[in-house]
Structures are given as structure tokens and as C-alpha cells.
CSV table of N, CA and C in Angstrom, one decimal:
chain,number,residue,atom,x,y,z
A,1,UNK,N,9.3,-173.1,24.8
A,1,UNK,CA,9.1,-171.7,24.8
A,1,UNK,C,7.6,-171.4,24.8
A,2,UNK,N,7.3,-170.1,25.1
A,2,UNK,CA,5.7,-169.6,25.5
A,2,UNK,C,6.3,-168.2,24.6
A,3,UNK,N,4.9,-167.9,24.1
A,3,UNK,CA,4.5,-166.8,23.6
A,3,UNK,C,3.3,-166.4,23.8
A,4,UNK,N,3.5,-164.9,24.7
A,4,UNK,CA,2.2,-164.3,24.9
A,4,UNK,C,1.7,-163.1,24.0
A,5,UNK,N,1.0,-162.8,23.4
A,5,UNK,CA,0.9,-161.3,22.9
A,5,UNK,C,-0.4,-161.0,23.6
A,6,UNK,N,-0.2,-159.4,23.9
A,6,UNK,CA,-1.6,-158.8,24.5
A,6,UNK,C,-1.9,-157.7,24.0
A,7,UNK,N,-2.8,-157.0,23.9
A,7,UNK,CA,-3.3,-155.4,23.7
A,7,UNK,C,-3.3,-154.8,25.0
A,8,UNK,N,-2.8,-154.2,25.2
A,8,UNK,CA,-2.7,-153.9,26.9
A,8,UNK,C,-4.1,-152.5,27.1
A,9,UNK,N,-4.5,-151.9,25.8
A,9,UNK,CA,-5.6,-150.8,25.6
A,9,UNK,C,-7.0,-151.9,25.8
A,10,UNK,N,-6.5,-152.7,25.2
A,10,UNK,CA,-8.7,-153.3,24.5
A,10,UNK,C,-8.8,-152.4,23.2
A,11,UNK,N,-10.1,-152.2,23.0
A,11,UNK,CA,-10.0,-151.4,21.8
A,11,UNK,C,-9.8,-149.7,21.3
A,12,UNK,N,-9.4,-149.3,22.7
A,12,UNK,CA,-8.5,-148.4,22.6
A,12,UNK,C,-7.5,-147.9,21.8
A,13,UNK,N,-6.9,-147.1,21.5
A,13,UNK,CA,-5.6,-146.9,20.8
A,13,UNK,C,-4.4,-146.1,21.5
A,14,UNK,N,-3.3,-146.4,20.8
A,14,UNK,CA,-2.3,-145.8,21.6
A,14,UNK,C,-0.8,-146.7,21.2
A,15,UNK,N,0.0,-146.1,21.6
A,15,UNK,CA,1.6,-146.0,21.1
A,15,UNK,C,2.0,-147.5,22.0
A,16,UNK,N,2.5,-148.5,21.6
A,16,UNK,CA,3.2,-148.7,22.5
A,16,UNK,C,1.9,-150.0,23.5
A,17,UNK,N,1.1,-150.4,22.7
A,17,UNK,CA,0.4,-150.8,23.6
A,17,UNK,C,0.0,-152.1,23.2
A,18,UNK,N,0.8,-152.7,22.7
A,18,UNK,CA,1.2,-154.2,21.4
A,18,UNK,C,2.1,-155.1,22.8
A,19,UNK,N,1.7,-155.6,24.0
A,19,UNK,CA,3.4,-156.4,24.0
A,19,UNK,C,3.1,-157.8,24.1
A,20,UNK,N,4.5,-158.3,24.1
A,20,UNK,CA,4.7,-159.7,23.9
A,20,UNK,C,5.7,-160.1,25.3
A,21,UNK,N,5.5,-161.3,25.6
A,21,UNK,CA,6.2,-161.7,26.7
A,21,UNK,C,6.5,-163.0,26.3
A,22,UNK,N,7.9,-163.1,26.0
A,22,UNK,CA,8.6,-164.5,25.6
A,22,UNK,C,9.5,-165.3,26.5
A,23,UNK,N,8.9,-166.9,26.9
A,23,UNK,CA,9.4,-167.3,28.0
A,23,UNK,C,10.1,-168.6,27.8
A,24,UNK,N,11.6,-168.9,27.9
A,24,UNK,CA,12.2,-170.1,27.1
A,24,UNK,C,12.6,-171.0,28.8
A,25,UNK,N,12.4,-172.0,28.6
A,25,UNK,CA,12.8,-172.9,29.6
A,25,UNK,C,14.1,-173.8,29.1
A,26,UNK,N,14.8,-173.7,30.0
A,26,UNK,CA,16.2,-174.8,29.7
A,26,UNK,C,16.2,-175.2,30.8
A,27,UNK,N,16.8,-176.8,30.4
A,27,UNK,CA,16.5,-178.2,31.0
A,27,UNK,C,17.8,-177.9,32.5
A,28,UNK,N,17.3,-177.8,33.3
A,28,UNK,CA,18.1,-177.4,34.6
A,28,UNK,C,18.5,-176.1,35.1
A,29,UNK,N,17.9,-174.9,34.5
A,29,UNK,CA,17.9,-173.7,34.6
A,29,UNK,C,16.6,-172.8,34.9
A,30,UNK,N,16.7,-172.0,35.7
A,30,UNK,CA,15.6,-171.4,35.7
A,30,UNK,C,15.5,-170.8,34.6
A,31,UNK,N,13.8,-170.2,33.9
A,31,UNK,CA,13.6,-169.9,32.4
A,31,UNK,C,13.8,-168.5,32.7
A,32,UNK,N,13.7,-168.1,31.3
A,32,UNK,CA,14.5,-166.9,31.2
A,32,UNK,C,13.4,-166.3,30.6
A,33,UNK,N,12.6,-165.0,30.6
A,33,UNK,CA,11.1,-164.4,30.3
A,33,UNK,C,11.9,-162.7,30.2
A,34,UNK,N,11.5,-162.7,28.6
A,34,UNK,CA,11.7,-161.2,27.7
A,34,UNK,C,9.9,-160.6,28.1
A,35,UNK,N,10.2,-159.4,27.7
A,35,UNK,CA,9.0,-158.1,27.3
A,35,UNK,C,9.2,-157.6,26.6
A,36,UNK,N,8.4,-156.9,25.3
A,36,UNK,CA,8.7,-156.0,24.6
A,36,UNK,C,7.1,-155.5,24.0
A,37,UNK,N,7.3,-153.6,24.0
A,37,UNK,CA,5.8,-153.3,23.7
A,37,UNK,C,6.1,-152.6,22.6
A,38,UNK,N,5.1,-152.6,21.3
A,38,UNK,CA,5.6,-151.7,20.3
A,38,UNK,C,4.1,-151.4,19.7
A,39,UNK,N,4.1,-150.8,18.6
A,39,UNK,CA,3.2,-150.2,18.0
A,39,UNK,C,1.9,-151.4,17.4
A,40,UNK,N,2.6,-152.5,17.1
A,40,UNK,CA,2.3,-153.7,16.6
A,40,UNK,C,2.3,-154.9,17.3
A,41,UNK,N,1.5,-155.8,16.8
A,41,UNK,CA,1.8,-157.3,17.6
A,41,UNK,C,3.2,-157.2,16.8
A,42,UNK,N,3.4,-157.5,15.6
A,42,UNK,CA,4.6,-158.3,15.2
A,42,UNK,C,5.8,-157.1,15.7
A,43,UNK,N,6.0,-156.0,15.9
A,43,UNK,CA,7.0,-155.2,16.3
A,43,UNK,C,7.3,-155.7,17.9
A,44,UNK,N,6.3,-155.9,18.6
A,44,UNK,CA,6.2,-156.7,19.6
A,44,UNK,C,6.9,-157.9,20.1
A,45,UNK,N,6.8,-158.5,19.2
A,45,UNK,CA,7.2,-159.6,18.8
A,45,UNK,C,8.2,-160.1,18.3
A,46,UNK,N,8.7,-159.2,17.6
A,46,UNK,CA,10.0,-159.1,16.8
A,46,UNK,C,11.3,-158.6,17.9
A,47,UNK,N,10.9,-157.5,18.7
A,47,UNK,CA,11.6,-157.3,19.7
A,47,UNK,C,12.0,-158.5,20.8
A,48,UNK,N,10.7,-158.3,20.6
A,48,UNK,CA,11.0,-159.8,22.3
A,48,UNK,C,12.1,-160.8,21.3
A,49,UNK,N,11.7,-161.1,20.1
A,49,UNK,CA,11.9,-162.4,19.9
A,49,UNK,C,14.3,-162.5,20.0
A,50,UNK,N,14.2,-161.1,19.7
A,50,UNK,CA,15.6,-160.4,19.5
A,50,UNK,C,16.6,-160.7,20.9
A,51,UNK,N,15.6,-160.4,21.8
A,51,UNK,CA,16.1,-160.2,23.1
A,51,UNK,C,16.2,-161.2,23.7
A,52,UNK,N,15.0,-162.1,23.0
A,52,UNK,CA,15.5,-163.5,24.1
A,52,UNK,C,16.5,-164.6,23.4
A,53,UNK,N,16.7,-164.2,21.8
A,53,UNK,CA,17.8,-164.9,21.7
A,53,UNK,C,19.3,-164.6,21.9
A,54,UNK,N,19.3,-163.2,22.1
A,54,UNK,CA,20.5,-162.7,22.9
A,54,UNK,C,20.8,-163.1,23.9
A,55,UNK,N,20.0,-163.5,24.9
A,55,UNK,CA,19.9,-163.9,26.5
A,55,UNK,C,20.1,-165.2,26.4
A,56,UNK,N,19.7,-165.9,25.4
A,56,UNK,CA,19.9,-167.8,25.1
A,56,UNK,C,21.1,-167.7,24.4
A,57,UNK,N,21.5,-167.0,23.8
A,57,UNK,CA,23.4,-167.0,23.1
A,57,UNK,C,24.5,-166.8,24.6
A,58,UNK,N,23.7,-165.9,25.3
A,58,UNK,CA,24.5,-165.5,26.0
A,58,UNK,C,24.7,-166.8,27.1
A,59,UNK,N,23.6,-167.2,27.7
A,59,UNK,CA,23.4,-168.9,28.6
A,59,UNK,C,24.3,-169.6,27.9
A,60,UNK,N,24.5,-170.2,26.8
A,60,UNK,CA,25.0,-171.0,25.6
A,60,UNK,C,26.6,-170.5,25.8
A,61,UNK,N,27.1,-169.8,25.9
A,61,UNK,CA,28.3,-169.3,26.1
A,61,UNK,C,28.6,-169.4,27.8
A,62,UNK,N,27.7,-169.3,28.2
A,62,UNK,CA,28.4,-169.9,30.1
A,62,UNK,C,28.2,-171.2,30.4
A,63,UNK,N,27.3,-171.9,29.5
A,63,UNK,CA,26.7,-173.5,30.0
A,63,UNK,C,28.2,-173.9,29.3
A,64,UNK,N,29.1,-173.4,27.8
A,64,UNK,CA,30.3,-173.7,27.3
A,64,UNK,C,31.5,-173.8,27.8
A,65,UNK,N,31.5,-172.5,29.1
A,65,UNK,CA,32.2,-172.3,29.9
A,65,UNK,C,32.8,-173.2,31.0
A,66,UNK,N,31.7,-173.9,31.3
A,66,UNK,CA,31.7,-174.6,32.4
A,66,UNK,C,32.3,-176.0,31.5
């Protein structure tokens, strides 16, 4: 897994301008890469981190499938 966080302003301010980009790699799969922008790094971060375990439960239930 990769974690990016950025300030997308610089030292700017503004809503929304925190994001994170989370990117998980599985062994014979193309990887699977969240976004999420929030007020905060860790709100940022907290989102992404939400979404990409939803998207890895969800892989995990088709890789079971098969």
C-alpha cells in the first residue's frame, strides 16, 4: 500500500483542500487507488482509508467467489 497526502492550496487556505490518495496492490490484480479531500490531513485520510477498505472487502468477496 502507498499513501499520499497533499495540500493541494500551499499555504493558502480553504475547505476541502487536505487530500489523500490511497493505493493498495494485490498479487495478480491491477491495484486499486482511492481519493479523498477534506478539511484535514487526517479527515483526508480517514476517508480514503474507509473507502479503500470497502473496495478490498469487496475484491475479497469475488477473489472467494471464484
Amino acid at each position: 500500500m502507498e499513501v499520499h497526502l497533499e495540500d493541494e492550496n500551499g499555504d493558502k487556505g480553504g475547505k476541502n483542500d487536505k487530500r489523500c490518495v490511497i493505493e493498495a496492490r494485490i498479487e495478480k490484480k491491477n491495484p486499486i487507488a482511492v481519493t479523498s479531500n477534506g478539511d484535514t490531513p487526517e479527515k483526508a485520510f480517514y476517508d480514503a482509508l474507509h473507502k479503500v477498505k470497502r473496495l478490498l472487502s469487496n475484491e475479497k468477496e469475488k477473489i472467494k467467489a471464484h
